[in-house]
PDB file of C-alpha atoms and ligand atoms in Angstrom:
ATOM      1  CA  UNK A   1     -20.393 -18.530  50.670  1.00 40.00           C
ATOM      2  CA  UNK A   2     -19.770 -14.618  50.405  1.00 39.00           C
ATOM      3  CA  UNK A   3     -22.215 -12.490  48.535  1.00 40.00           C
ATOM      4  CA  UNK A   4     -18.746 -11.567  46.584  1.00 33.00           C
ATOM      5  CA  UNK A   5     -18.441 -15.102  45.269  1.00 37.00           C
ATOM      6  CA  UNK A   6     -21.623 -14.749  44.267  1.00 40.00           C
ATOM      7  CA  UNK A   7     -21.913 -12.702  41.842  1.00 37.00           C
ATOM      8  CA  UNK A   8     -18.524 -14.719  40.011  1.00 38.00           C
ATOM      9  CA  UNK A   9     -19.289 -16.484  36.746  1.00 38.00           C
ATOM     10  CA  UNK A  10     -17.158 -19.607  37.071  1.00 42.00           C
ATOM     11  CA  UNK A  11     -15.963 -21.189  34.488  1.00 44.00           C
ATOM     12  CA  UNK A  12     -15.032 -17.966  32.819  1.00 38.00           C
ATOM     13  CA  UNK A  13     -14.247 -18.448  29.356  1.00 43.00           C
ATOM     14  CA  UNK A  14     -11.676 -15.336  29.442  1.00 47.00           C
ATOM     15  CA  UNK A  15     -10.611 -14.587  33.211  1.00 41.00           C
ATOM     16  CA  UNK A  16      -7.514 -14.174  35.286  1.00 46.00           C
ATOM     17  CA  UNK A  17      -7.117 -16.755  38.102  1.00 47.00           C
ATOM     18  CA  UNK A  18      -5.293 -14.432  41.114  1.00 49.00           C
ATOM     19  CA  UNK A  19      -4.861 -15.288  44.471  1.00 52.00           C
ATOM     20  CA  UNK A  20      -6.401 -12.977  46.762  1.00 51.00           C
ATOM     21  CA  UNK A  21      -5.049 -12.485  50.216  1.00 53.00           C
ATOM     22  CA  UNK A  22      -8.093 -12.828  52.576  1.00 53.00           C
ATOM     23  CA  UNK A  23      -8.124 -12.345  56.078  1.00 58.00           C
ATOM     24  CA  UNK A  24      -4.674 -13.039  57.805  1.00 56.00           C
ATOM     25  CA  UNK A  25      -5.435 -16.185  59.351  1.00 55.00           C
ATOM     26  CA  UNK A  26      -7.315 -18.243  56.637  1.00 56.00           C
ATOM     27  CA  UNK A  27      -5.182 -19.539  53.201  1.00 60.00           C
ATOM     28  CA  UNK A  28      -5.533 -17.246  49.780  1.00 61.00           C
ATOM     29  CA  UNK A  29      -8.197 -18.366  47.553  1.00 68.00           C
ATOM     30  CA  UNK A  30      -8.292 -18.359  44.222  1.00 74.00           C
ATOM     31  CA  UNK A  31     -10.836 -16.040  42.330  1.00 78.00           C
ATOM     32  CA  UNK A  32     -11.738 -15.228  38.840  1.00 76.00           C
ATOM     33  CA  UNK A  33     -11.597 -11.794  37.864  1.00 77.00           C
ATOM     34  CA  UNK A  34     -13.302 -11.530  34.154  1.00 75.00           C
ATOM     35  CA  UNK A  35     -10.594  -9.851  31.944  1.00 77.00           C
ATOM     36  CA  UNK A  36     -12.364  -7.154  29.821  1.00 81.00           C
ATOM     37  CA  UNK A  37     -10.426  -7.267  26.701  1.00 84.00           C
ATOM     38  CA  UNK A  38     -10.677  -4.537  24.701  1.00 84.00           C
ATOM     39  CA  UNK A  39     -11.499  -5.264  20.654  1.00 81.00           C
ATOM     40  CA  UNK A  40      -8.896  -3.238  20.171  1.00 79.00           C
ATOM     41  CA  UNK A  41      -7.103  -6.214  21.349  1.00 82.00           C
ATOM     42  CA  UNK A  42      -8.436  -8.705  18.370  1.00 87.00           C
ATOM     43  CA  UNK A  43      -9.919  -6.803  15.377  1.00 94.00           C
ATOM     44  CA  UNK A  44      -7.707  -5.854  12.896  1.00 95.00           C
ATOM     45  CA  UNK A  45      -7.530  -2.494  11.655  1.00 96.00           C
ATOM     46  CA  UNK A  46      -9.510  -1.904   8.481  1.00 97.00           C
ATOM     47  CA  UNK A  47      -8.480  -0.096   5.419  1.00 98.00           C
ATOM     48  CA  UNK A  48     -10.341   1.736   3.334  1.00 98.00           C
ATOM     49  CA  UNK A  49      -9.853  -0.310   0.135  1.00 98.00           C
ATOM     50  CA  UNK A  50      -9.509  -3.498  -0.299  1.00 98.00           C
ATOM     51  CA  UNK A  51      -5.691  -3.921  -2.393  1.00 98.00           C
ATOM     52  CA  UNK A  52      -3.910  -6.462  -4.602  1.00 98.00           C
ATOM     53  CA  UNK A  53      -0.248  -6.431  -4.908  1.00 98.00           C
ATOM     54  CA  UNK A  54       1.276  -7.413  -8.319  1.00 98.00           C
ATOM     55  CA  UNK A  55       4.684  -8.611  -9.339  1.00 98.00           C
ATOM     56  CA  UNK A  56       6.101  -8.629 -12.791  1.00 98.00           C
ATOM     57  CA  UNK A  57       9.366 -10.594 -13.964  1.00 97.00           C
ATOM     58  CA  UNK A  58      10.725  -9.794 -17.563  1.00 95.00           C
ATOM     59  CA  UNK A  59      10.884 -13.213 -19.357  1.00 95.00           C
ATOM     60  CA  UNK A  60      11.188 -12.224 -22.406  1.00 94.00           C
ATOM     61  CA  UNK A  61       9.654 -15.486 -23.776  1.00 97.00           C
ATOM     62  CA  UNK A  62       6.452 -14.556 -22.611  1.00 97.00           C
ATOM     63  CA  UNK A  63       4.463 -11.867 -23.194  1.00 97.00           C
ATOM     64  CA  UNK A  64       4.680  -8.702 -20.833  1.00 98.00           C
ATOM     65  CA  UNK A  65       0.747  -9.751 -19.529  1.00 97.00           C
ATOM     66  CA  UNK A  66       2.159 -13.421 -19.010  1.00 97.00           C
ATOM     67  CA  UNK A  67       4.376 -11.979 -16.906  1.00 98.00           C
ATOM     68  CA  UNK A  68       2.199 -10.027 -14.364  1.00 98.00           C
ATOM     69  CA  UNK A  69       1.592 -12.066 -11.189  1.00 97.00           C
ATOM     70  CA  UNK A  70      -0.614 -11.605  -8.185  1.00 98.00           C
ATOM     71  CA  UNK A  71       0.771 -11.582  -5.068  1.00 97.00           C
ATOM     72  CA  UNK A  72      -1.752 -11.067  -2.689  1.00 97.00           C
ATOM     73  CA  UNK A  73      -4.514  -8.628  -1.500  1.00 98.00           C
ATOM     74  CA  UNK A  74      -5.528  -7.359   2.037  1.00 98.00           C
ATOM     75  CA  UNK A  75      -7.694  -5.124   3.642  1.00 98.00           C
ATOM     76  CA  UNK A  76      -6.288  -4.202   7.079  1.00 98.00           C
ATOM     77  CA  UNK A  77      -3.262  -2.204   8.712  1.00 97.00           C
ATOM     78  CA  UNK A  78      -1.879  -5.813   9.814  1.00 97.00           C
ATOM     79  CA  UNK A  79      -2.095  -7.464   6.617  1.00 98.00           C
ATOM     80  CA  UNK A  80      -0.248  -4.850   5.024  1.00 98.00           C
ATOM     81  CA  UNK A  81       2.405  -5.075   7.314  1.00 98.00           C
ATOM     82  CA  UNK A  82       2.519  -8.528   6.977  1.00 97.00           C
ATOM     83  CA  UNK A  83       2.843  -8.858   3.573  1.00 97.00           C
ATOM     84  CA  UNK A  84       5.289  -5.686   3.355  1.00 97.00           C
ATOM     85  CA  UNK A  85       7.452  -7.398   5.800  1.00 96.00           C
ATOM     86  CA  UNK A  86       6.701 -10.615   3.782  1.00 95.00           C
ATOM     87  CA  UNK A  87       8.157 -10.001   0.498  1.00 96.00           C
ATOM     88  CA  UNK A  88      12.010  -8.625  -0.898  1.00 97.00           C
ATOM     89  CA  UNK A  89      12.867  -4.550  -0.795  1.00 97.00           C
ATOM     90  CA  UNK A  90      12.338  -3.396  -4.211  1.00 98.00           C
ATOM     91  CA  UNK A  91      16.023  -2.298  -4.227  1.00 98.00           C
ATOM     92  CA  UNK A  92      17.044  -6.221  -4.113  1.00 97.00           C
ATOM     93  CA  UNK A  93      14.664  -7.183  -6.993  1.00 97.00           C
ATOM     94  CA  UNK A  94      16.294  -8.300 -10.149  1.00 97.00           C
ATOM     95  CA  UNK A  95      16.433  -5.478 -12.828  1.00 97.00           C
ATOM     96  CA  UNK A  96      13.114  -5.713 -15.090  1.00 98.00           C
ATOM     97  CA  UNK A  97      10.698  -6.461 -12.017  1.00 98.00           C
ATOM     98  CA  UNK A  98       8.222  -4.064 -10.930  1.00 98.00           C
ATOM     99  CA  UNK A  99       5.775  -4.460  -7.663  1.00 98.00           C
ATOM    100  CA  UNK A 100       2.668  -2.382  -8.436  1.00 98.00           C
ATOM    101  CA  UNK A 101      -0.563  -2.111  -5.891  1.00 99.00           C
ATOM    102  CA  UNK A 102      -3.746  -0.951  -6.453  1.00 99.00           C
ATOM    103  CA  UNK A 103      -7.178  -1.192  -5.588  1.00 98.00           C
ATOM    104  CA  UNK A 104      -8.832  -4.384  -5.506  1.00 98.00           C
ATOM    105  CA  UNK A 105     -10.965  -5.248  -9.099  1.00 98.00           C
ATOM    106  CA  UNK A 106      -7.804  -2.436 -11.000  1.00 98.00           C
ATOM    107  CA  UNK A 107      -5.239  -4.649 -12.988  1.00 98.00           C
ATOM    108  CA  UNK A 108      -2.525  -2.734 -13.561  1.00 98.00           C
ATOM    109  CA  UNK A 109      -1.680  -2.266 -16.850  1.00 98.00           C
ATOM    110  CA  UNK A 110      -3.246   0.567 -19.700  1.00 98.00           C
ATOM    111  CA  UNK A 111      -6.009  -1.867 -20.629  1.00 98.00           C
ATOM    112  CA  UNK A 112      -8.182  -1.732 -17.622  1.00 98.00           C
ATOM    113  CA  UNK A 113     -11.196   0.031 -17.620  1.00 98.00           C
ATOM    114  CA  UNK A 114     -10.212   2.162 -14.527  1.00 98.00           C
ATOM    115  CA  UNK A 115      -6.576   2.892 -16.456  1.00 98.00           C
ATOM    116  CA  UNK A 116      -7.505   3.595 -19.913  1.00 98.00           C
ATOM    117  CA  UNK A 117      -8.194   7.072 -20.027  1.00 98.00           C
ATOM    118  CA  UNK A 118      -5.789   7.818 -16.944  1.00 98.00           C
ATOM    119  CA  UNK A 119      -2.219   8.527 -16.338  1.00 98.00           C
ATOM    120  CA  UNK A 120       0.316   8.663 -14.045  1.00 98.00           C
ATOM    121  CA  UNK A 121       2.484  10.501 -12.197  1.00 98.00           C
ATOM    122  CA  UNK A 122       6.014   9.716 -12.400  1.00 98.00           C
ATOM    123  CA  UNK A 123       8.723  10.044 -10.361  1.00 98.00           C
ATOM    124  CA  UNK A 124      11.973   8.919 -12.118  1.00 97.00           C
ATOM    125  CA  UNK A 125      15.166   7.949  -9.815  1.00 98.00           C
ATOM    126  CA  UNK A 126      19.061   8.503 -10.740  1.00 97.00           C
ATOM    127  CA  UNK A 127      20.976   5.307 -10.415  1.00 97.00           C
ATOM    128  CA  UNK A 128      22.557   6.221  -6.931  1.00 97.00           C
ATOM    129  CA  UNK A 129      18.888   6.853  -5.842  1.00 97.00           C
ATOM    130  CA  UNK A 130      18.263   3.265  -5.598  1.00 97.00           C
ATOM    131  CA  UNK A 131      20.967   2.903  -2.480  1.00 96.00           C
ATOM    132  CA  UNK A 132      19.493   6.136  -0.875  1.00 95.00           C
ATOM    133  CA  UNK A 133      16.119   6.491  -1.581  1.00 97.00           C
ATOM    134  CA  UNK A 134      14.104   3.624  -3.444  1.00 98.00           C
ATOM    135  CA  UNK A 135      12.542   1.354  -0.679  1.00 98.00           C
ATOM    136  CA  UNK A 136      11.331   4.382   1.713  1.00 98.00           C
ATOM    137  CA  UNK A 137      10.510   6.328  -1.637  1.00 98.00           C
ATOM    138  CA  UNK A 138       7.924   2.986  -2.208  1.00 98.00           C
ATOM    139  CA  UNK A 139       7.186   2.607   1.663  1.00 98.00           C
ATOM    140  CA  UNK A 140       5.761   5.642   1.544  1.00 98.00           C
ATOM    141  CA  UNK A 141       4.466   5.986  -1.907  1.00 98.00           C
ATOM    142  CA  UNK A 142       2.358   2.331  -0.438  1.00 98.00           C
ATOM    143  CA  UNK A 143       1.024   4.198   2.700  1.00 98.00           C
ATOM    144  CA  UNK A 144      -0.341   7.504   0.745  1.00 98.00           C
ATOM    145  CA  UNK A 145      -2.036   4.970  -0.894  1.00 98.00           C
ATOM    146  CA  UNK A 146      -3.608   2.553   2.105  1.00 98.00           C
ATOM    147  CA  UNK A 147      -4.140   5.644   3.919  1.00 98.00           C
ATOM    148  CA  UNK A 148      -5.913   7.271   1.603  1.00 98.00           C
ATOM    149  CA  UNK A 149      -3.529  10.317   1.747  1.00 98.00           C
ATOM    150  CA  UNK A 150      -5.351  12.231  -1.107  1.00 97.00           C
ATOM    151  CA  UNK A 151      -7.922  13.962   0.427  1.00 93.00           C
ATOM    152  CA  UNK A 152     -11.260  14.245  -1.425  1.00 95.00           C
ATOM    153  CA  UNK A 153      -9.224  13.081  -4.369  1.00 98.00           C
ATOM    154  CA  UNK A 154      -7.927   9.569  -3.138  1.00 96.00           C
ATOM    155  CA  UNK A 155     -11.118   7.950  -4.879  1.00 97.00           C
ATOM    156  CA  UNK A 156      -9.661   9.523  -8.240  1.00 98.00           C
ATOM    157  CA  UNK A 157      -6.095   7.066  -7.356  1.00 98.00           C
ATOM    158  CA  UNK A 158      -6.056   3.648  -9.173  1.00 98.00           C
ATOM    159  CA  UNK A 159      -2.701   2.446  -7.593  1.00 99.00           C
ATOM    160  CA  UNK A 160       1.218   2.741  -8.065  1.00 99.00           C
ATOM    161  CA  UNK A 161       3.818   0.932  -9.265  1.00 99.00           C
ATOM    162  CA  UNK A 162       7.507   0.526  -8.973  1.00 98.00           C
ATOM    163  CA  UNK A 163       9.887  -0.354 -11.999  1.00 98.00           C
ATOM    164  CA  UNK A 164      13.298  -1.486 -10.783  1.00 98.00           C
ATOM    165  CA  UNK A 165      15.398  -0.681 -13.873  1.00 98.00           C
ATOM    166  CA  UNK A 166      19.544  -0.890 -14.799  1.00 97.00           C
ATOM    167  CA  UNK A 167      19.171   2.855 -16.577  1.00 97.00           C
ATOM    168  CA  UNK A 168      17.433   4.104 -13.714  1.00 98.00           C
ATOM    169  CA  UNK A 169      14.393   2.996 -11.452  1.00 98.00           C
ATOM    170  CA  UNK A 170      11.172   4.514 -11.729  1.00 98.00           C
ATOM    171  CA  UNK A 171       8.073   4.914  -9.160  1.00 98.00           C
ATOM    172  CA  UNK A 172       4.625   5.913 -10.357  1.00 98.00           C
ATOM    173  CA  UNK A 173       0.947   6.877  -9.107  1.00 99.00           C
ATOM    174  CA  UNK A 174      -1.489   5.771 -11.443  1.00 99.00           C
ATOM    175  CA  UNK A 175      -4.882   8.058 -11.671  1.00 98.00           C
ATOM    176  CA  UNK A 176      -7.820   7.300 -13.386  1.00 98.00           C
ATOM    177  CA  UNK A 177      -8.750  10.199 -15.536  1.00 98.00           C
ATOM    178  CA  UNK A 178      -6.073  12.585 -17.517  1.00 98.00           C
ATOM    179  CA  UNK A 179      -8.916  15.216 -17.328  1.00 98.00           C
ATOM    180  CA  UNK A 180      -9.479  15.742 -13.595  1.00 98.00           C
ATOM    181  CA  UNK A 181      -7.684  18.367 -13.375  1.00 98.00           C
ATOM    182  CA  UNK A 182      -7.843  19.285 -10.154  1.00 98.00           C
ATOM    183  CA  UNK A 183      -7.524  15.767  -8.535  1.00 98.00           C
ATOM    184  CA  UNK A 184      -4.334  15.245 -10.231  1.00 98.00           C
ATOM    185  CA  UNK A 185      -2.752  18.477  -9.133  1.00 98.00           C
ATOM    186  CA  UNK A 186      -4.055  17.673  -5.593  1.00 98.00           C
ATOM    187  CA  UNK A 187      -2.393  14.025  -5.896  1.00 98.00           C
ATOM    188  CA  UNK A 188       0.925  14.991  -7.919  1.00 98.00           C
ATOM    189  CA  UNK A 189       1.428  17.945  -4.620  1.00 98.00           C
ATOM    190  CA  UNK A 190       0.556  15.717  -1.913  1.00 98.00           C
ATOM    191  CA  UNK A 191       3.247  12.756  -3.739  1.00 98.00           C
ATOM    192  CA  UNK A 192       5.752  15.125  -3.644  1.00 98.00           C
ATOM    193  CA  UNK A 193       5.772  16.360  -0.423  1.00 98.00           C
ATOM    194  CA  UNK A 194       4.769  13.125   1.298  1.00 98.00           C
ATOM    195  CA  UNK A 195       8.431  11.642  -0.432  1.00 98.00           C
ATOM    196  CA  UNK A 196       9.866  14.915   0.309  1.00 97.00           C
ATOM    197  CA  UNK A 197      10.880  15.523  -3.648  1.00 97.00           C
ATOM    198  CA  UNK A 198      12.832  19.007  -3.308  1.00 96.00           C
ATOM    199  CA  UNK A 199      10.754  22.201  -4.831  1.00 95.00           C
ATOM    200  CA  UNK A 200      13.263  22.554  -7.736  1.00 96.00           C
ATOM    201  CA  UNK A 201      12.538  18.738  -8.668  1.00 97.00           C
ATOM    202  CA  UNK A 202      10.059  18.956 -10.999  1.00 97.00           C
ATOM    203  CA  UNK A 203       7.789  15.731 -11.461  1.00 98.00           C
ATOM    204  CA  UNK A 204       5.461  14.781 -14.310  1.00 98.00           C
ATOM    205  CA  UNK A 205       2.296  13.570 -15.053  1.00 98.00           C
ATOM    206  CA  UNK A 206       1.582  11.696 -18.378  1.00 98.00           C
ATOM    207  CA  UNK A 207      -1.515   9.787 -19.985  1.00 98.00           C
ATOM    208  CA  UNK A 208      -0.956   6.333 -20.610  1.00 98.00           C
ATOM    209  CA  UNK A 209      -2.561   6.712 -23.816  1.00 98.00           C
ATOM    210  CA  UNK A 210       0.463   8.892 -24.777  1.00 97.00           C
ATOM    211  CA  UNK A 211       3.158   6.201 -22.788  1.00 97.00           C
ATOM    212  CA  UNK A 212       1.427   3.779 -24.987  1.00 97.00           C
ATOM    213  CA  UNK A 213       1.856   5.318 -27.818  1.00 95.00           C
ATOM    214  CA  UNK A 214       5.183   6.767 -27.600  1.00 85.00           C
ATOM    215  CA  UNK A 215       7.618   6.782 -30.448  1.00 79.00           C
ATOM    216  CA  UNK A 216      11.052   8.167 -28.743  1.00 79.00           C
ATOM    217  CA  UNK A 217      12.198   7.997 -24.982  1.00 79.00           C
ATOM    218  CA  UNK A 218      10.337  10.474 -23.382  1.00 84.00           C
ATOM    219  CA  UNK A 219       6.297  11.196 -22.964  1.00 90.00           C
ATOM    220  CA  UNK A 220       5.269  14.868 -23.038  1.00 94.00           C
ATOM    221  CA  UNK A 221       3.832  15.913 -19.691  1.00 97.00           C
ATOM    222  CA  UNK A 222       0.344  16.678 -18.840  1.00 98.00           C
ATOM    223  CA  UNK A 223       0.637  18.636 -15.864  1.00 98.00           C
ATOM    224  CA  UNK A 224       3.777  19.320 -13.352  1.00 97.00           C
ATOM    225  CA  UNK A 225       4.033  19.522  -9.839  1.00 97.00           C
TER     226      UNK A 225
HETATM  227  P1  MGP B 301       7.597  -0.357 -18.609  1.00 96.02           P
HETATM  228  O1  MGP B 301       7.847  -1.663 -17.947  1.00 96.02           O
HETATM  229  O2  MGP B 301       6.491   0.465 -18.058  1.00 96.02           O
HETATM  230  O3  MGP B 301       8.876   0.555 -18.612  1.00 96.02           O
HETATM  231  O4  MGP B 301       7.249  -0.582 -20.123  1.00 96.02           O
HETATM  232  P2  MGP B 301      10.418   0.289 -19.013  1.00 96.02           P
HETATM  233  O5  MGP B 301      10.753  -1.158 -18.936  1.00 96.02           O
HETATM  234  O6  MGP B 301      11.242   1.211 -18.225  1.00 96.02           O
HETATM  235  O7  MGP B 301      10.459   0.695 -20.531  1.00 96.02           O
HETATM  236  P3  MGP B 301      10.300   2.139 -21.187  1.00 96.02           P
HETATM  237  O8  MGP B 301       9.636   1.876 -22.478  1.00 96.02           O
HETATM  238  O9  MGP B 301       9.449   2.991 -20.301  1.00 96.02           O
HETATM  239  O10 MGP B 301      11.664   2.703 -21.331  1.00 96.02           O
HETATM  240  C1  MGP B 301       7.996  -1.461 -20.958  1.00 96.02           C
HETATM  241  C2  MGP B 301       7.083  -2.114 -21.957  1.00 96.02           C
HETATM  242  O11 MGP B 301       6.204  -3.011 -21.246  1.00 96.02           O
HETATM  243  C3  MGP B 301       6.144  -1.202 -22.710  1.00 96.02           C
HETATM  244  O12 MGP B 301       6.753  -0.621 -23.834  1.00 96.02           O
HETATM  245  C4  MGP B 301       5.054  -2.171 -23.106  1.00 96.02           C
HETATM  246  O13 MGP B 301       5.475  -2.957 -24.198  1.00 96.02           O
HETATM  247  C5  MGP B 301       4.952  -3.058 -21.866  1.00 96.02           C
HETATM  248  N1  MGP B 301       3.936  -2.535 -20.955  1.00 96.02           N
HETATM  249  C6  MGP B 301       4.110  -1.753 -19.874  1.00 96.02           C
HETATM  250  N2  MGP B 301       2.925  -1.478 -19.322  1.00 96.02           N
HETATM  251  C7  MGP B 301       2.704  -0.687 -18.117  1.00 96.02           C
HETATM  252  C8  MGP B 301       1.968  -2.103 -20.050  1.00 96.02           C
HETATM  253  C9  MGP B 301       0.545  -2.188 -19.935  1.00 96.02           C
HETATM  254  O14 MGP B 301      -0.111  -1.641 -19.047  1.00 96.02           O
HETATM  255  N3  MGP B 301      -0.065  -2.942 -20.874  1.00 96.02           N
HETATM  256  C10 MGP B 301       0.621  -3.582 -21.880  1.00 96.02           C
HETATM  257  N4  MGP B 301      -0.057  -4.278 -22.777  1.00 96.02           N
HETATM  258  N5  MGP B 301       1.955  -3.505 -21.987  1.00 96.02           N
HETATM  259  C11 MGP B 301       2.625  -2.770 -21.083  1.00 96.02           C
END
């Protein structure tokens, strides 16, 4: 026996079996090389957050709570994908659903402790937007948030949500706290730019209190970006 063979751990739980050419005149013999796999290989990628995705259908025998369903949460850069891959584009959802995500332990609705004295910023689509623009708009409305795209300010983010809607769809970042001032600017600026909303486009950001509350169509605006 060489001192090569020696120093082989057979059986190898994770090894390659090649055939080595030796010298010319005796047969190849197998050896095991021990694969180093790297755990890039096998670990998924972790996210920040843990998140839940939500879907609501209007049946309008039901309450609007009744009607909010979890999908499904996840916590790495492959579940995500997964599940995004998993489920309909928002722009073939029947008029009346929504999808929202948002952080694991956050329902989404007004009533949550993490909602109730928050807001959102709102991004409202015209009706030919939903062809052009709806399902990256919410692609990459979903990665700000997994990514945590907000800076020092992503903490201040509950979640977002997408209404798809006959008079117009609608896609919105939910914060926590109509107060913060400056972690709303922050997130409104960074929304717009990451969906590439043109300068001249202006977007608003409301309190749900005031949504809530509402007597005609429109909510005043908080702030503007
Ligand atoms: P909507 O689904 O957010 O918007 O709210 P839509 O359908 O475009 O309607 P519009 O009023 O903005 O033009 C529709 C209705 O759903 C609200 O008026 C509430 O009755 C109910 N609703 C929506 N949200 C987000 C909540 C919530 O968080 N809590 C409760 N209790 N009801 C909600």
């Amino acid at each position: 026996m060489s001192s090569f063979e020696n120093v082989l751990l057979t059986p190898w739980p994770d090894c390659v079996t090649t055939s080595v050419p030796t010298q010319p005149e005796k047969e190849n013999r197998d050896i095991c090389i021990p694969k180093v796999v790297s755990p890039e290989a096998y670990i998924k990628h972790p996210l920040q957050n843990k998140w839940a995705l939500w879907f609501f259908k209007n049946d309008k025998s039901k309450t609007w709570q009744a009607n909010l369903r979890l999908i499904s949460k996840f916590d790495t850069v492959e579940d995500f994908w997964a599940l995004y891959n998993h489920i309909q584009l928002s722009s073939n959802l029947m008029s009346g659903c929504d999808y929202s995500l948002f952080k694991d332990g956050i329902k989404p609705m007004w009533e949550d402790d993490r909602n109730r004295r928050g807001g959102r910023w709102l991004i409202t689509l015209s009706k030919q937007q939903r062809k052009s623009d709806l399902d990256r708009f919410w692609l990459e409305t979903l990665l700000c948030l997994v990514g945590e795209a907000f800076d020092d300010f992503s903490d201040d983010v509950c979640g977002a949500v997408i209404n798809v809607r006959t008079k117009g769809d609608k896609i919105a970042v939910w914060t926590t706290n109509y107060e913060n001032k400056e972690a709303i600017t922050h997130i409104g600026r960074v929304v717009k730019e990451r969906l590439g909303v043109p300068p001249k486009v202006i977007i608003g950001y409301q309190s749900h209190a005031d949504t809530a509350t509402k007597s005609g169509s429109t909510t005043k605006n908080k702030f503007v970006a």
